[in-house]
Amino acid sequence: MIVVATADFEVYHGVVNELRDRGATFTTVEPDDDLPESTTVIVTGAEHAESFADEGVSVIVADPDAIRAAVDEALATVRGGGGRTIIGVDPGRNPGIAVLAGETVVAAFQVPIGDAVEVIHREVREGNPVDPVVRVGDGSRIEGAKLVSDLEDVRVELVDETGTTPYLGTGARGMGDVLAAVNIARLEGEPVETREIEPTAGELQVIKDRSREYSETNRAIDEALARRVASGELTVPEALELHHNGNEENRNNDAEKQNEDAE
């Protein structure tokens, strides 16, 4: 049983609402009341944490600015899944991200590639600080390489993601990347700091096609810029801007040359 025991209004309402949203079983008591016999986890505020030190149960101190982290820890503890924070990532244009506390999935996301590193770093900060690990699938090589290179101050493992995408039955469309991320999180990989790749012709063409989708004039970037996107040096919008500015400069140079020839 999770027991919420705090006189802190902000902590109380934050924790209670989060537990209700998760469908968790819990009860609330006043900080000086007797605890139910079935209590296994107490969630409280900083001002009452010491008063529960001798109760022989897990005490989790909730920060008003990090309510979800406290609830994640409480749920993982009561389910016997407390442990290191493991984040699995199924890379792609909109990578799936799964956050585990031990064996328990405590959060899941699917965000644009440009937001993924920020989300992962936030989850690492808010999770168990002891030996967190980020496990990135080895598919979608270009997006995966960018993620590996941009993740700092955390252990990163590259995982063989073969067979991690599950069969999706009726009503499960759109969940594949997140479920794959859960499976990736549960597989040990090879520690890496960077991932250097030589993009294939097909991968460069995909980047060019993507730039055409972004372009207001339905124009694609050239191969040189596509290679810079593949390496993570540029985003597609940045490459398009350089492409546009370069073409504009070339047009201006041509116009100047024609004027000089005319004179």
Short mmCIF file of C-alpha atoms in Angstrom, two decimals, residues 10-250:
data_model
loop_
_atom_site.label_atom_id
_atom_site.label_comp_id
_atom_site.label_asym_id
_atom_site.label_seq_id
_atom_site.Cartn_x
_atom_site.Cartn_y
_atom_site.Cartn_z
CA GLU A 10 1.24 21.37 -3.12
CA VAL A 11 2.88 17.99 -2.52
CA TYR A 12 -0.38 16.40 -1.37
CA HIS A 13 -2.45 17.43 -4.37
CA GLY A 14 0.35 16.78 -6.85
CA VAL A 15 1.01 13.24 -5.59
CA VAL A 16 -2.67 12.32 -5.15
CA ASN A 17 -3.60 13.53 -8.64
CA GLU A 18 -0.64 11.72 -10.20
CA LEU A 19 -1.47 8.46 -8.40
CA ARG A 20 -5.11 8.73 -9.50
CA ASP A 21 -4.05 9.32 -13.10
CA ARG A 22 -1.93 6.14 -12.91
CA GLY A 23 -4.81 4.07 -11.49
CA ALA A 24 -2.73 3.26 -8.39
CA THR A 25 -4.12 2.02 -5.08
CA PHE A 26 -3.22 4.33 -2.20
CA THR A 27 -4.53 6.01 0.90
CA THR A 28 -3.87 9.29 2.70
CA VAL A 29 -3.29 10.04 6.38
CA GLU A 30 -2.29 13.01 8.47
CA PRO A 31 1.47 13.05 9.19
CA ASP A 32 0.90 12.31 12.92
CA ASP A 33 -1.70 9.54 12.40
CA ASP A 34 -0.95 5.83 12.78
CA LEU A 35 -0.04 4.13 9.52
CA PRO A 36 -2.16 1.31 8.08
CA GLU A 37 -0.69 -2.16 8.68
CA SER A 38 -0.38 -2.74 4.93
CA THR A 39 1.86 0.30 4.41
CA THR A 40 4.93 -0.44 2.29
CA VAL A 41 5.73 3.03 0.92
CA ILE A 42 5.21 6.48 2.43
CA VAL A 43 5.23 9.56 0.21
CA THR A 44 5.70 12.74 2.20
CA GLY A 45 7.13 16.23 2.07
CA ALA A 46 10.56 17.27 3.28
CA GLU A 47 9.23 18.67 6.57
CA HIS A 48 7.95 15.27 7.79
CA ALA A 49 10.49 12.86 6.29
CA GLU A 50 12.44 12.32 9.52
CA SER A 51 9.33 11.47 11.53
CA PHE A 52 8.87 8.29 9.46
CA ALA A 53 12.49 7.14 9.67
CA ASP A 54 11.73 4.42 12.26
CA GLU A 55 8.62 3.00 10.61
CA GLY A 56 10.50 0.23 8.79
CA VAL A 57 9.03 1.11 5.37
CA SER A 58 10.30 2.96 2.32
CA VAL A 59 10.04 6.73 2.68
CA ILE A 60 9.97 8.84 -0.47
CA VAL A 61 10.32 12.59 -0.16
CA ALA A 62 8.36 14.40 -2.86
CA ASP A 63 9.59 17.71 -4.23
CA PRO A 64 6.73 19.97 -5.43
CA ASP A 65 8.67 20.51 -8.65
CA ALA A 66 9.29 16.79 -9.25
CA ILE A 67 6.05 15.07 -8.31
CA ARG A 68 6.17 12.54 -11.13
CA ALA A 69 9.62 11.35 -10.14
CA ALA A 70 8.40 10.64 -6.59
CA VAL A 71 5.36 8.75 -7.85
CA ASP A 72 7.53 6.77 -10.28
CA GLU A 73 9.75 5.73 -7.38
CA ALA A 74 6.79 4.83 -5.18
CA LEU A 75 5.16 2.67 -7.84
CA ALA A 76 8.44 0.94 -8.71
CA THR A 77 9.08 0.23 -5.02
CA VAL A 78 5.64 -1.18 -4.25
CA ARG A 79 5.86 -3.43 -7.33
CA GLY A 80 9.29 -4.65 -6.35
CA GLY A 81 10.83 -3.03 -9.39
CA GLY A 82 12.97 -0.37 -7.77
CA GLY A 83 16.38 -0.04 -9.35
CA ARG A 84 18.52 1.85 -11.80
CA THR A 85 16.97 4.12 -14.40
CA ILE A 86 17.12 2.50 -17.84
CA ILE A 87 15.97 4.44 -20.89
CA GLY A 88 15.34 2.57 -24.12
CA VAL A 89 15.24 4.46 -27.42
CA ASP A 90 13.92 3.21 -30.74
CA PRO A 91 15.53 5.80 -33.05
CA GLY A 92 13.83 7.39 -36.03
CA ARG A 93 12.34 10.72 -37.09
CA ASN A 94 9.98 10.42 -34.09
CA PRO A 95 11.81 8.06 -31.74
CA GLY A 96 10.01 5.97 -29.15
CA ILE A 97 11.40 6.43 -25.64
CA ALA A 98 10.66 4.15 -22.67
CA VAL A 99 11.80 4.84 -19.10
CA LEU A 100 12.21 1.90 -16.73
CA ALA A 101 12.89 1.84 -12.98
CA GLY A 102 14.38 -1.60 -12.69
CA GLU A 103 11.90 -3.78 -14.59
CA THR A 104 8.95 -1.40 -14.26
CA VAL A 105 8.01 0.93 -17.11
CA VAL A 106 7.36 4.29 -15.46
CA ALA A 107 7.11 6.60 -18.47
CA ALA A 108 6.92 6.51 -22.25
CA PHE A 109 7.21 9.14 -24.97
CA GLN A 110 7.26 9.58 -28.72
CA VAL A 111 8.71 12.94 -29.74
CA PRO A 112 10.35 14.56 -32.78
CA ILE A 113 14.04 13.72 -33.11
CA GLY A 114 14.97 17.31 -32.27
CA ASP A 115 13.34 17.00 -28.82
CA ALA A 116 14.58 13.50 -27.94
CA VAL A 117 17.90 14.40 -26.30
CA GLU A 118 16.25 16.96 -24.01
CA VAL A 119 13.59 14.42 -22.96
CA ILE A 120 16.21 11.73 -22.28
CA HIS A 121 18.43 14.06 -20.25
CA ARG A 122 15.43 15.18 -18.18
CA GLU A 123 14.42 11.59 -17.44
CA VAL A 124 17.99 10.74 -16.43
CA ARG A 125 18.08 13.73 -14.03
CA GLU A 126 14.73 12.87 -12.45
CA GLY A 127 15.34 9.13 -12.13
CA ASN A 128 17.54 7.05 -9.83
CA PRO A 129 20.94 8.80 -9.96
CA VAL A 130 22.87 5.55 -9.41
CA ASP A 131 24.34 4.23 -12.67
CA PRO A 132 21.61 5.27 -15.15
CA VAL A 133 21.94 3.94 -18.71
CA VAL A 134 20.47 4.88 -22.09
CA ARG A 135 20.10 2.02 -24.57
CA VAL A 136 19.72 3.06 -28.21
CA GLY A 137 18.64 0.65 -30.94
CA ASP A 138 21.05 0.23 -33.85
CA GLY A 139 18.43 0.80 -36.55
CA SER A 140 17.72 4.17 -38.25
CA ARG A 141 21.48 4.69 -38.38
CA ILE A 142 21.54 8.42 -39.08
CA GLU A 143 19.08 9.40 -36.34
CA GLY A 144 20.62 6.89 -33.95
CA ALA A 145 24.14 8.21 -34.56
CA LYS A 146 22.99 11.76 -33.84
CA LEU A 147 21.36 10.69 -30.58
CA VAL A 148 24.45 8.79 -29.44
CA SER A 149 26.71 11.74 -30.24
CA ASP A 150 24.46 14.31 -28.52
CA LEU A 151 23.89 12.37 -25.28
CA GLU A 152 26.38 13.59 -22.69
CA ASP A 153 27.26 12.68 -19.10
CA VAL A 154 25.37 9.38 -19.21
CA ARG A 155 26.29 5.81 -20.11
CA VAL A 156 25.03 4.97 -23.60
CA GLU A 157 24.79 1.44 -25.01
CA LEU A 158 24.11 0.49 -28.62
CA VAL A 159 21.65 -2.41 -28.78
CA ASP A 160 20.92 -4.89 -31.56
CA GLU A 161 17.25 -4.10 -32.07
CA THR A 162 16.49 -7.15 -34.22
CA GLY A 163 13.09 -8.52 -33.21
CA THR A 164 12.26 -5.72 -30.76
CA THR A 165 9.26 -4.39 -32.69
CA PRO A 166 6.19 -6.40 -31.60
CA TYR A 167 3.17 -7.46 -33.59
CA LEU A 168 0.47 -4.81 -33.21
CA GLY A 169 -3.07 -6.04 -32.96
CA THR A 170 -6.31 -4.13 -33.43
CA GLY A 171 -6.28 -0.72 -31.80
CA ALA A 172 -2.53 -0.70 -31.17
CA ARG A 173 -1.50 1.33 -34.22
CA GLY A 174 1.13 3.93 -33.40
CA MET A 175 2.46 2.10 -30.35
CA GLY A 176 5.15 0.11 -32.15
CA ASP A 177 8.06 2.51 -31.59
CA VAL A 178 7.34 2.90 -27.87
CA LEU A 179 6.92 -0.85 -27.32
CA ALA A 180 10.15 -1.45 -29.25
CA ALA A 181 11.84 1.05 -26.92
CA VAL A 182 10.68 -0.99 -23.92
CA ASN A 183 12.22 -4.13 -25.42
CA ILE A 184 15.44 -2.26 -26.28
CA ALA A 185 15.69 -1.03 -22.67
CA ARG A 186 15.68 -4.64 -21.47
CA LEU A 187 18.60 -5.70 -23.68
CA GLU A 188 22.22 -5.09 -22.76
CA GLY A 189 24.28 -3.44 -25.49
CA GLU A 190 27.80 -2.30 -26.26
CA PRO A 191 28.94 0.91 -24.52
CA VAL A 192 29.57 3.71 -27.05
CA GLU A 193 30.46 7.40 -26.92
CA THR A 194 30.04 8.27 -30.58
CA ARG A 195 28.80 6.47 -33.65
CA GLU A 196 30.49 7.28 -36.93
CA ILE A 197 28.68 6.17 -40.07
CA GLU A 198 29.21 6.60 -43.78
CA PRO A 199 25.77 7.33 -45.20
CA THR A 200 24.64 5.16 -48.08
CA ALA A 201 23.27 6.57 -51.31
CA GLY A 202 19.80 5.53 -50.18
CA GLU A 203 20.14 7.33 -46.84
CA LEU A 204 21.33 10.50 -48.57
CA GLN A 205 18.36 10.31 -50.94
CA VAL A 206 15.99 10.00 -47.97
CA ILE A 207 17.48 13.20 -46.51
CA LYS A 208 17.11 14.99 -49.85
CA ASP A 209 13.50 13.84 -50.12
CA ARG A 210 12.84 15.02 -46.58
CA SER A 211 14.31 18.44 -47.41
CA ARG A 212 11.93 18.67 -50.37
CA GLU A 213 9.01 18.04 -47.97
CA TYR A 214 10.21 20.93 -45.76
CA SER A 215 10.92 23.28 -48.66
CA GLU A 216 8.29 25.87 -49.57
CA THR A 217 9.51 25.77 -53.16
CA ASN A 218 9.65 21.95 -53.42
CA ARG A 219 13.44 22.03 -53.87
CA ALA A 220 15.86 19.50 -52.42
CA ILE A 221 19.28 20.17 -50.92
CA ASP A 222 22.41 18.93 -52.70
CA GLU A 223 24.48 15.90 -51.68
CA ALA A 224 27.12 17.91 -49.83
CA LEU A 225 24.50 19.41 -47.53
CA ALA A 226 22.78 16.03 -47.19
CA ARG A 227 26.05 14.57 -45.92
CA ARG A 228 26.30 17.33 -43.31
CA VAL A 229 22.77 16.49 -42.18
CA ALA A 230 23.67 12.80 -42.01
CA SER A 231 26.66 13.57 -39.78
CA GLY A 232 24.48 15.57 -37.39
CA GLU A 233 26.25 18.82 -38.20
CA LEU A 234 23.06 20.37 -39.61
CA THR A 235 19.34 19.86 -39.28
CA VAL A 236 17.26 19.68 -42.45
CA PRO A 237 15.85 23.23 -41.97
CA GLU A 238 19.37 24.59 -41.43
CA ALA A 239 20.59 22.83 -44.57
CA LEU A 240 17.67 24.26 -46.54
CA GLU A 241 18.52 27.77 -45.37
CA LEU A 242 22.14 27.34 -46.48
CA HIS A 243 20.94 25.92 -49.77
CA HIS A 244 18.62 28.88 -50.32
CA ASN A 245 21.28 31.43 -49.34
CA GLY A 246 23.84 29.76 -51.59
CA ASN A 247 21.49 29.82 -54.56
CA GLU A 248 20.64 33.46 -53.84
CA GLU A 249 24.34 34.34 -53.73
CA ASN A 250 24.96 32.49 -57.00
#
